[in-house]
Coordinates of C-alpha atoms and ligand atoms in Angstrom, one line a residue:
M30 CA 35.4 -9.4 -18.1
P31 CA 32.1 -7.6 -17.4
G32 CA 30.8 -11.0 -16.2
I33 CA 33.3 -11.0 -13.8
V34 CA 32.7 -7.6 -12.6
Y35 CA 28.9 -8.0 -12.2
R36 CA 29.5 -11.2 -10.4
K37 CA 31.7 -9.6 -8.1
W38 CA 29.2 -7.0 -7.3
L39 CA 26.1 -9.4 -7.1
A40 CA 28.3 -11.4 -4.5
V41 CA 29.0 -8.2 -2.4
L42 CA 25.4 -7.3 -2.5
L43 CA 24.3 -10.7 -1.6
A44 CA 26.6 -10.6 1.1
F45 CA 25.4 -7.4 2.8
M46 CA 22.0 -8.4 2.2
G47 CA 22.4 -11.6 4.4
L48 CA 24.3 -9.3 7.0
F49 CA 21.5 -6.7 7.6
L50 CA 18.5 -9.3 7.2
T51 CA 20.2 -11.0 10.3
A52 CA 20.7 -8.0 12.0
C53 CA 17.1 -6.6 11.8
G54 CA 15.7 -10.2 12.3
E55 CA 16.7 -10.3 16.1
K56 CA 14.1 -10.9 18.4
Q57 CA 13.3 -8.4 20.9
E58 CA 12.9 -9.9 24.6
E59 CA 9.4 -10.8 25.2
R60 CA 9.3 -10.7 29.1
S61 CA 6.2 -9.3 30.5
K62 CA 6.1 -6.2 28.0
L63 CA 3.3 -3.8 27.8
I64 CA 3.1 -2.1 24.3
M65 CA 1.4 1.2 24.6
V66 CA 0.6 3.1 21.0
T67 CA -0.2 6.6 20.9
N68 CA 0.2 9.6 18.7
A69 CA 2.6 11.8 20.5
T70 CA 1.4 15.2 19.3
F71 CA -1.0 15.9 21.7
P72 CA -0.2 17.7 24.7
P73 CA -0.6 17.5 27.5
Y74 CA -1.9 13.8 27.1
E75 CA 1.1 12.7 25.2
F76 CA 4.1 14.5 23.6
Y77 CA 7.7 14.4 23.6
Q78 CA 10.0 15.6 26.2
G79 CA 13.6 15.3 25.0
D80 CA 13.8 11.7 24.0
R81 CA 10.7 10.4 26.2
I82 CA 7.1 10.3 25.3
V83 CA 5.4 12.0 28.5
G84 CA 2.0 13.6 29.4
I85 CA -1.1 12.5 31.0
D86 CA -1.7 9.1 29.3
A87 CA 1.8 8.3 29.2
D88 CA 2.0 8.7 32.7
M89 CA -0.9 6.8 33.7
V90 CA -0.2 3.7 31.8
S91 CA 3.4 4.0 33.0
E92 CA 2.1 3.6 36.7
I93 CA -0.4 1.1 35.5
A94 CA 2.4 -0.8 34.1
R95 CA 4.7 -0.3 37.3
R96 CA 1.9 -1.7 39.5
N97 CA 1.7 -4.8 37.6
N98 CA 5.2 -5.5 37.1
L99 CA 5.0 -4.9 33.4
D100 CA 7.8 -3.3 31.1
L101 CA 6.1 -0.3 29.4
V102 CA 7.0 0.2 25.8
I103 CA 5.7 3.1 24.2
E104 CA 5.0 3.2 20.4
D105 CA 4.4 6.8 18.4
M106 CA 2.2 6.3 15.2
A107 CA -0.2 8.2 13.1
F108 CA -3.9 8.7 15.4
D109 CA -5.7 6.7 12.5
S110 CA -3.6 3.7 13.3
V111 CA -3.8 3.4 17.0
I112 CA -6.7 1.4 17.2
A113 CA -6.0 -0.9 14.4
A114 CA -2.6 -1.6 16.2
V115 CA -4.4 -2.9 19.3
Q116 CA -7.0 -5.0 17.1
T117 CA -4.3 -6.8 15.4
G118 CA -2.3 -7.3 18.3
K119 CA 0.7 -5.1 17.4
A120 CA 0.0 -3.4 20.9
D121 CA -1.6 -4.0 24.2
V122 CA -3.1 -0.8 24.8
A123 CA -4.0 2.4 23.0
A124 CA -3.7 5.7 25.0
S125 CA -4.0 8.6 23.0
G126 CA -6.8 10.8 24.3
I127 CA -9.3 8.6 22.4
T128 CA -12.6 9.5 22.2
V129 CA -15.3 6.8 23.4
T130 CA -17.4 6.5 20.4
E131 CA -19.8 3.6 19.4
D132 CA -18.5 3.0 16.1
R133 CA -15.0 2.7 17.8
R134 CA -16.6 0.3 20.5
K135 CA -17.4 -2.0 17.8
Q136 CA -13.8 -2.5 17.0
I137 CA -12.2 -2.4 20.3
D138 CA -13.2 -2.6 24.2
F139 CA -12.8 0.8 26.1
T140 CA -11.3 1.2 29.7
T141 CA -13.5 3.1 32.1
S142 CA -13.2 6.7 31.1
Y143 CA -11.0 9.1 32.6
V144 CA -11.6 12.4 31.6
K145 CA -14.1 14.9 30.0
A146 CA -12.9 16.8 27.0
D147 CA -14.5 19.4 24.4
Q148 CA -14.2 19.9 20.8
V149 CA -13.5 23.5 20.1
I150 CA -12.7 26.0 17.4
I151 CA -9.3 27.5 17.2
V152 CA -9.6 30.8 14.8
R153 CA -7.2 33.8 14.2
E154 CA -7.8 36.9 16.1
N155 CA -10.2 39.1 14.1
G156 CA -10.1 36.4 11.7
A157 CA -13.1 35.3 9.3
V158 CA -14.7 33.1 11.9
A159 CA -16.1 34.6 15.1
S160 CA -18.3 31.9 16.1
S161 CA -19.5 28.4 15.2
A162 CA -22.2 29.8 13.0
D163 CA -19.5 31.4 10.5
L164 CA -17.7 28.0 9.9
K165 CA -19.9 26.8 6.9
G166 CA -17.7 27.5 3.7
K167 CA -14.7 28.3 5.5
R168 CA -11.5 26.3 5.6
I169 CA -11.7 24.1 8.5
G170 CA -8.9 22.0 9.8
V171 CA -8.6 18.9 11.7
Q172 CA -6.4 16.3 12.9
H173 CA -7.1 13.1 10.5
G174 CA -9.3 10.5 11.9
T175 CA -10.1 12.4 15.2
T176 CA -13.6 13.0 16.5
G177 CA -13.1 16.6 15.3
D178 CA -12.4 15.4 11.9
M179 CA -15.9 13.3 12.1
Y180 CA -18.0 16.0 13.7
V181 CA -17.0 18.6 10.7
T182 CA -17.3 15.9 8.3
S183 CA -20.9 15.1 9.3
N184 CA -22.3 18.1 10.4
I185 CA -20.5 20.8 8.4
Q186 CA -18.5 20.2 5.4
E187 CA -15.3 18.3 4.3
P188 CA -12.3 19.6 6.3
E189 CA -8.7 19.8 5.5
R190 CA -7.4 16.9 7.2
F191 CA -3.8 17.1 8.7
Q192 CA -1.5 14.6 10.0
D193 CA -1.6 16.4 13.6
G194 CA -3.0 19.1 15.3
A195 CA 0.0 21.1 15.5
L196 CA 0.2 21.2 11.7
A197 CA -3.5 22.3 11.4
V198 CA -2.7 25.1 13.8
A199 CA 0.6 26.0 11.8
S200 CA -1.7 26.5 8.7
L201 CA -4.2 28.7 10.7
V202 CA -1.4 30.7 12.0
T203 CA 0.0 31.6 8.5
G204 CA -3.7 31.9 7.1
K205 CA -3.8 28.9 4.9
I206 CA -7.1 27.8 6.6
D207 CA -9.7 29.6 8.8
A208 CA -10.5 27.6 11.8
V209 CA -9.0 24.5 13.4
V210 CA -11.4 21.9 15.3
L211 CA -9.6 20.4 18.2
D212 CA -9.7 19.1 21.6
S213 CA -9.8 21.5 24.2
S214 CA -6.8 21.0 26.2
P215 CA -4.1 20.6 23.3
A216 CA -6.0 23.4 21.7
A217 CA -5.2 25.4 25.0
E218 CA -1.8 24.4 24.5
H219 CA -1.4 25.5 21.1
V220 CA -2.9 29.0 21.9
A221 CA -0.2 29.6 24.4
R222 CA 2.6 28.6 22.3
N223 CA 1.3 30.9 19.4
T224 CA 0.3 34.5 19.0
G225 CA -2.7 35.8 17.2
I226 CA -4.9 32.9 17.7
C227 CA -7.6 32.2 20.1
I228 CA -10.2 29.5 21.2
L229 CA -14.0 30.8 20.6
P230 CA -16.1 30.4 23.6
G231 CA -18.4 27.4 23.9
A232 CA -17.8 23.5 22.4
L233 CA -18.8 22.2 19.3
A234 CA -19.2 18.6 21.5
S235 CA -18.5 17.2 24.8
E236 CA -16.8 13.7 24.9
E237 CA -14.9 11.6 27.1
Y238 CA -11.7 9.9 26.8
A239 CA -10.8 6.2 27.6
M240 CA -8.0 3.6 26.6
A241 CA -8.7 1.1 23.9
I242 CA -8.0 -2.6 24.5
S243 CA -8.5 -5.4 21.9
K244 CA -11.7 -7.3 22.5
N245 CA -9.8 -10.3 22.7
R246 CA -8.3 -9.3 25.9
P247 CA -10.6 -9.3 28.6
E248 CA -8.3 -10.1 31.4
L249 CA -6.0 -6.9 30.4
L250 CA -9.0 -4.8 30.1
A251 CA -10.4 -5.8 34.0
M252 CA -6.6 -5.4 35.0
F253 CA -6.5 -1.7 33.6
N254 CA -9.9 -0.9 35.0
K255 CA -9.1 -2.3 38.4
T256 CA -5.6 -0.6 38.7
M257 CA -7.2 2.9 37.3
A258 CA -10.0 2.7 40.2
E259 CA -7.2 2.3 42.6
M260 CA -5.1 5.2 41.3
K261 CA -8.3 7.4 41.4
E262 CA -8.8 6.2 44.8
D263 CA -5.3 7.1 46.4
G264 CA -5.0 10.5 44.5
T265 CA -2.4 9.1 41.8
M266 CA -4.5 10.4 39.1
A267 CA -5.0 13.5 40.6
R268 CA -1.4 14.0 41.0
I269 CA -0.7 12.9 37.3
W270 CA -3.1 15.6 36.1
A271 CA -1.3 18.3 38.5
R272 CA 1.8 17.6 36.6
Y273 CA 0.6 19.1 33.5
L274 CA -2.5 21.5 34.3
D275 CA -3.2 23.9 36.8
K276 CA -6.5 24.0 38.8
D277 CA -8.3 25.7 35.9
G278 CA -7.4 23.1 33.5
K279 CA -4.9 25.4 31.9
P280 CA -1.6 24.1 30.8
L281 CA 1.4 24.4 33.0
A282 CA 5.0 25.2 32.1
V283 CA 4.3 26.9 28.4
P284 CA 7.4 28.5 27.1
V285 CA 7.4 32.4 27.1
L286 CA 6.7 33.7 23.7
E287 CA 9.1 36.3 22.8
Q288 CA 8.0 39.0 20.4
D289 CA 9.3 41.8 18.6
Q290 CA 12.8 40.6 17.8
G291 CA 14.3 41.1 14.4
L292 CA 14.4 38.5 11.3
W293 CA 17.9 37.3 12.3
Q294 CA 17.3 36.9 15.8
R295 CA 14.2 34.9 15.3
M296 CA 16.0 32.4 12.8
V297 CA 19.0 31.8 15.6
N298 CA 16.3 31.3 18.1
S299 CA 14.6 28.9 15.8
V300 CA 17.8 26.9 15.0
E301 CA 18.5 26.9 18.8
V302 CA 15.0 25.4 19.7
N303 CA 14.5 23.4 16.8
F304 CA 18.1 21.5 16.7
V305 CA 20.1 22.7 19.6
K306 CA 17.8 22.5 22.8
D307 CA 17.2 19.0 24.3
N308 CA 19.9 17.7 21.7
R309 CA 16.9 17.9 18.9
W310 CA 19.4 17.5 16.0
R311 CA 19.7 13.6 17.3
Y312 CA 16.2 13.0 15.8
L313 CA 17.4 13.8 12.5
V314 CA 20.7 12.0 12.6
N315 CA 19.1 8.9 13.9
G316 CA 16.3 9.2 11.5
F317 CA 18.6 9.5 8.8
F318 CA 20.6 6.1 9.6
V319 CA 17.2 4.3 9.8
T320 CA 16.2 5.9 6.3
I321 CA 19.6 4.6 4.9
E322 CA 19.5 1.3 6.6
I323 CA 16.0 0.8 5.1
S324 CA 16.6 2.1 1.7
F325 CA 20.0 0.2 1.4
C326 CA 18.8 -3.2 2.3
A327 CA 15.5 -2.7 0.3
V328 CA 17.6 -1.6 -2.9
L329 CA 19.5 -4.7 -2.4
M330 CA 16.3 -6.8 -2.1
G331 CA 14.8 -5.2 -4.9
L332 CA 17.6 -5.9 -7.0
C333 CA 17.7 -9.5 -6.5
I334 CA 13.9 -9.9 -6.8
G335 CA 14.2 -7.7 -9.9
F336 CA 17.1 -9.6 -11.5
L337 CA 15.1 -13.1 -10.9
V338 CA 12.0 -11.8 -12.3
A339 CA 13.2 -10.2 -15.4
V340 CA 15.2 -13.3 -16.4
V341 CA 12.4 -15.6 -15.9
R342 CA 10.3 -13.0 -17.8
S343 CA 13.0 -12.7 -20.7
A344 CA 13.5 -16.6 -20.9
H345 CA 9.8 -17.0 -21.3
D346 CA 9.8 -14.6 -23.9
Q347 CA 12.6 -16.1 -25.7
T348 CA 12.2 -19.7 -25.3
G349 CA 8.5 -20.1 -24.4
R350 CA 9.7 -21.9 -21.0
Y351 CA 8.9 -21.4 -17.3
K352 CA 5.1 -20.7 -18.0
V353 CA 3.9 -21.1 -14.6
L354 CA 6.9 -18.8 -13.1
N355 CA 6.3 -16.5 -15.9
F356 CA 2.4 -16.2 -14.6
L357 CA 3.3 -15.6 -11.0
C358 CA 5.8 -12.9 -11.9
H359 CA 3.0 -11.1 -13.9
I360 CA 0.7 -11.3 -10.9
Y361 CA 3.3 -10.0 -8.7
L362 CA 4.0 -7.3 -11.0
T363 CA 0.6 -6.4 -11.4
V364 CA -0.5 -6.4 -7.5
V365 CA 2.7 -4.4 -6.6
R366 CA 2.7 -1.8 -9.3
G367 CA -1.0 -1.6 -9.2
T368 CA -1.3 -0.6 -5.3
P369 CA 0.6 2.5 -3.5
V370 CA 3.7 1.6 -1.5
V371 CA 1.9 2.9 1.8
V372 CA -0.7 0.3 1.5
Q373 CA 1.6 -2.5 1.0
L374 CA 3.5 -1.1 4.0
L375 CA 0.7 -1.2 6.2
I376 CA -0.7 -4.6 4.9
I377 CA 2.5 -6.2 5.3
Y378 CA 2.8 -4.9 8.8
F379 CA -0.7 -5.2 10.1
V380 CA -1.8 -8.1 8.1
I381 CA 1.2 -10.4 6.8
F382 CA 3.3 -9.9 10.1
G383 CA 0.1 -9.2 12.0
S384 CA 0.5 -11.6 14.9
V385 CA 4.2 -12.0 14.9
D386 CA 6.5 -10.0 16.9
V387 CA 9.2 -9.0 14.1
S388 CA 11.4 -5.8 13.9
K389 CA 9.6 -3.0 12.3
V390 CA 12.9 -2.1 10.2
L391 CA 12.6 -5.8 8.8
V392 CA 8.9 -5.3 8.0
A393 CA 9.9 -1.8 5.9
I394 CA 12.9 -3.5 4.1
V395 CA 10.6 -6.3 3.1
A396 CA 7.8 -4.0 2.1
F397 CA 10.0 -1.4 0.0
G398 CA 12.5 -4.2 -1.3
V399 CA 9.4 -5.9 -2.8
N400 CA 7.8 -3.0 -4.0
S401 CA 11.3 -1.8 -5.6
G402 CA 11.8 -5.3 -7.0
A403 CA 8.8 -4.8 -9.5
Y404 CA 10.1 -1.7 -11.0
V405 CA 13.7 -3.1 -11.0
A406 CA 12.3 -6.0 -12.5
E407 CA 10.8 -4.3 -15.6
I408 CA 14.0 -2.0 -15.9
I409 CA 16.3 -4.8 -16.4
R410 CA 14.0 -6.5 -18.5
S411 CA 13.9 -3.8 -20.8
G412 CA 17.8 -3.7 -20.9
I413 CA 17.6 -7.4 -21.6
M414 CA 15.5 -6.8 -24.7
A415 CA 17.6 -3.5 -25.9
V416 CA 20.8 -6.2 -26.1
D417 CA 21.0 -7.2 -29.7
G418 CA 19.5 -10.7 -30.6
G419 CA 22.8 -11.4 -32.5
Q420 CA 24.5 -11.5 -29.0
M421 CA 22.3 -14.7 -27.9
E422 CA 22.8 -16.5 -30.9
A423 CA 26.7 -15.8 -31.0
G424 CA 26.8 -17.1 -27.5
R425 CA 25.0 -20.1 -28.3
S426 CA 26.7 -20.9 -31.7
L427 CA 29.8 -21.1 -29.3
G428 CA 28.5 -23.8 -27.6
M429 CA 27.2 -21.7 -24.3
S430 CA 24.0 -23.1 -22.7
Y431 CA 21.2 -20.3 -22.6
G432 CA 21.9 -19.8 -18.9
T433 CA 25.4 -19.2 -19.4
T434 CA 25.1 -16.9 -22.3
M435 CA 22.4 -15.0 -20.3
R436 CA 24.4 -14.7 -17.4
S437 CA 27.9 -13.9 -19.0
V438 CA 27.1 -12.2 -22.2
I439 CA 23.5 -10.4 -21.9
L440 CA 23.0 -9.7 -18.3
P441 CA 26.2 -7.7 -17.9
Q442 CA 25.6 -5.7 -20.9
A443 CA 21.7 -5.1 -20.0
F444 CA 23.0 -4.0 -16.6
K445 CA 25.2 -1.5 -17.8
N446 CA 22.5 -0.2 -20.2
V447 CA 20.0 0.2 -17.5
L448 CA 22.2 1.8 -14.8
P449 CA 20.7 5.4 -15.1
A450 CA 17.3 4.0 -14.8
L451 CA 18.1 1.9 -12.1
G452 CA 19.7 5.1 -10.4
N453 CA 16.5 6.7 -10.6
E454 CA 14.7 3.8 -9.1
F455 CA 17.0 4.0 -6.2
I456 CA 16.4 7.8 -5.8
V457 CA 12.5 7.0 -6.0
L458 CA 12.9 4.4 -3.1
L459 CA 15.0 6.5 -0.9
K460 CA 12.4 9.2 -0.7
E461 CA 9.5 6.6 -0.6
T462 CA 10.8 5.4 2.6
S463 CA 9.5 8.5 4.1
V464 CA 6.2 7.0 4.8
C465 CA 7.7 4.9 7.4
G466 CA 6.3 6.7 10.3
Y467 CA 2.9 5.1 9.3
I468 CA 4.4 2.0 11.1
A469 CA 5.9 4.0 14.1
L470 CA 9.4 3.6 12.6
Q471 CA 11.4 6.8 13.4
D472 CA 13.2 7.6 10.0
L473 CA 14.4 10.8 8.9
T474 CA 10.8 12.5 7.9
K475 CA 9.3 11.1 11.3
G476 CA 12.2 12.6 13.1
G477 CA 11.4 16.1 11.7
D478 CA 7.7 15.3 12.8
I479 CA 8.9 14.8 16.3
I480 CA 10.7 18.0 16.3
R481 CA 8.0 19.7 14.7
S482 CA 5.6 18.2 17.2
Q483 CA 7.8 19.6 20.2
T484 CA 8.6 23.1 19.0
Y485 CA 5.4 23.6 17.0
D486 CA 7.6 24.9 14.3
A487 CA 6.9 23.8 10.8
F488 CA 9.3 25.6 8.7
L489 CA 13.1 24.7 10.0
P490 CA 12.4 20.8 10.7
L491 CA 10.8 20.5 7.3
I492 CA 13.5 22.3 5.3
M493 CA 16.1 20.3 7.3
V494 CA 14.8 17.2 6.3
A495 CA 14.2 18.3 2.8
L496 CA 18.0 19.3 2.5
T497 CA 19.1 16.1 4.0
Y498 CA 17.1 14.0 1.6
L499 CA 18.6 16.2 -1.2
V500 CA 22.1 15.9 -0.1
V501 CA 21.9 12.2 0.2
V502 CA 20.3 12.1 -3.3
V503 CA 23.1 14.4 -4.7
C504 CA 25.7 11.9 -3.1
L505 CA 24.0 8.8 -4.6
S506 CA 23.9 10.1 -8.0
Q507 CA 27.5 10.8 -7.9
L508 CA 28.1 7.3 -6.8
L509 CA 26.0 5.8 -9.6
K510 CA 27.9 8.1 -12.0
K511 CA 31.0 6.8 -10.8
L512 CA 30.0 3.3 -11.3
E513 CA 28.9 4.1 -14.8
N514 CA 32.3 5.6 -15.5
H515 CA 34.0 2.4 -14.1
L516 CA 31.7 0.0 -16.1
K517 CA 32.3 2.1 -19.4
K518 CA 36.1 1.6 -18.7
N519 CA 35.8 -2.0 -18.3
E520 CA 34.3 -2.4 -21.7
R521 CA 37.2 -1.1 -23.5
Ligands
LIG27 N1 -10.0 12.7 20.9 C1 -10.2 12.9 19.3 C2 -10.4 11.2 19.1 O1 -10.7 10.7 19.8 C3 -8.4 13.5 19.0 C4 -7.5 12.4 19.8 C5 -6.1 12.7 19.1 N2 -5.1 12.0 19.9 C6 -3.7 12.3 19.5 N3 -3.1 11.5 20.7 N4 -3.4 12.9 18.7 O2 -10.5 11.4 18.2

């Protein structure tokens, strides 16, 4: 009886898995696309307005694409990945307020530069830092992988590295750090949107921004340079700038800060700004579905891989057969369990699927599925080992083959015994998918990040994201409990 139940489950799982993998694998149309990567936490150069990424860089590339009959696709990812995305051919151009540096020039080609910018210091008014001379020994925040990061690291000390400038500024406002080193224009935006912080006079460094294009694409580079020159000539560039900055380079259209409100009113406003305005709640809802889709498929994939590996390993332990397969499984377990899942995800995305245009959801499913498979394998193997040895002997003496005994006597019992541990693994997996943002997937965590980058409010979006995960995990635990009880009943 348990054997039948278990087979039924497996069939359902496999059917679902096939369905999702076909759905995810559908190729996108390739007709003359121009893929731009950016890190949309950098107003006025790139930031979200509603669903869209806008800003000087976005508008500029959009115009370049229009003039060359290309369909622009903008992808948002961590700043420290945009150059790699261009280098590995995942994207055509990186436009992300990128400062021209000699080190970067070794990796990619730069277009002609389009603006000058400074690195400035943001501090709390009346805080511990009054000039750049005071920085040493203070807690300095930067955005990870930026020139601000490099400057502070090589000239002052190890900084505190944040995923984006807004997070660093939020930490400054709440007193967690003493200063933020950031590019001048985004710094001005942050200062205008927060109270109690200001920019110190003087610049730490002066730089120029350009866009990054792969060294293997000289024709694309030439096209960009030519169109940019035309746009400068005919005044388009100036018009794009004027959409975001006034004549003195100050940000336009910054929301007016409302002060002196009671706690309750502030809370209500915060909910309104973070979730209601511009339908921002949709980032969370859409992200939620992406997270569920990835987790669900990865769990199925992990289960299949895990089962196979566990069976091979146990069969080898018990019968001494399958030496080669066992060896391969061993390598798989060692490599997967010995490296962090983010690194695996990045390797699968940038290296293994480097030059193929495959859906990111699929990449994530493969990465998390392969990762989870290793843990599931060991969990199931421990379940198999825990089944009394007499069971196998009994099965064999009844004339069943090793395989049949394994399938219909041992595995169903093993599965039941390890269900709690498996449930644990699924919960971990669900939460681990929160690193998907690294490959520009908009999962639940990234949804919260996007809201954060639009509203400059760290508190509510993070709390909401946390609550959503919590609810999902609680539901998942309940489901597993039901399954456990169901299997227990079947036993009798
Ligand atoms: N200009 C700096 C750099 O190139 C910071 C750029 C950050 N850009 C962004 N979109 N977050 O390192």
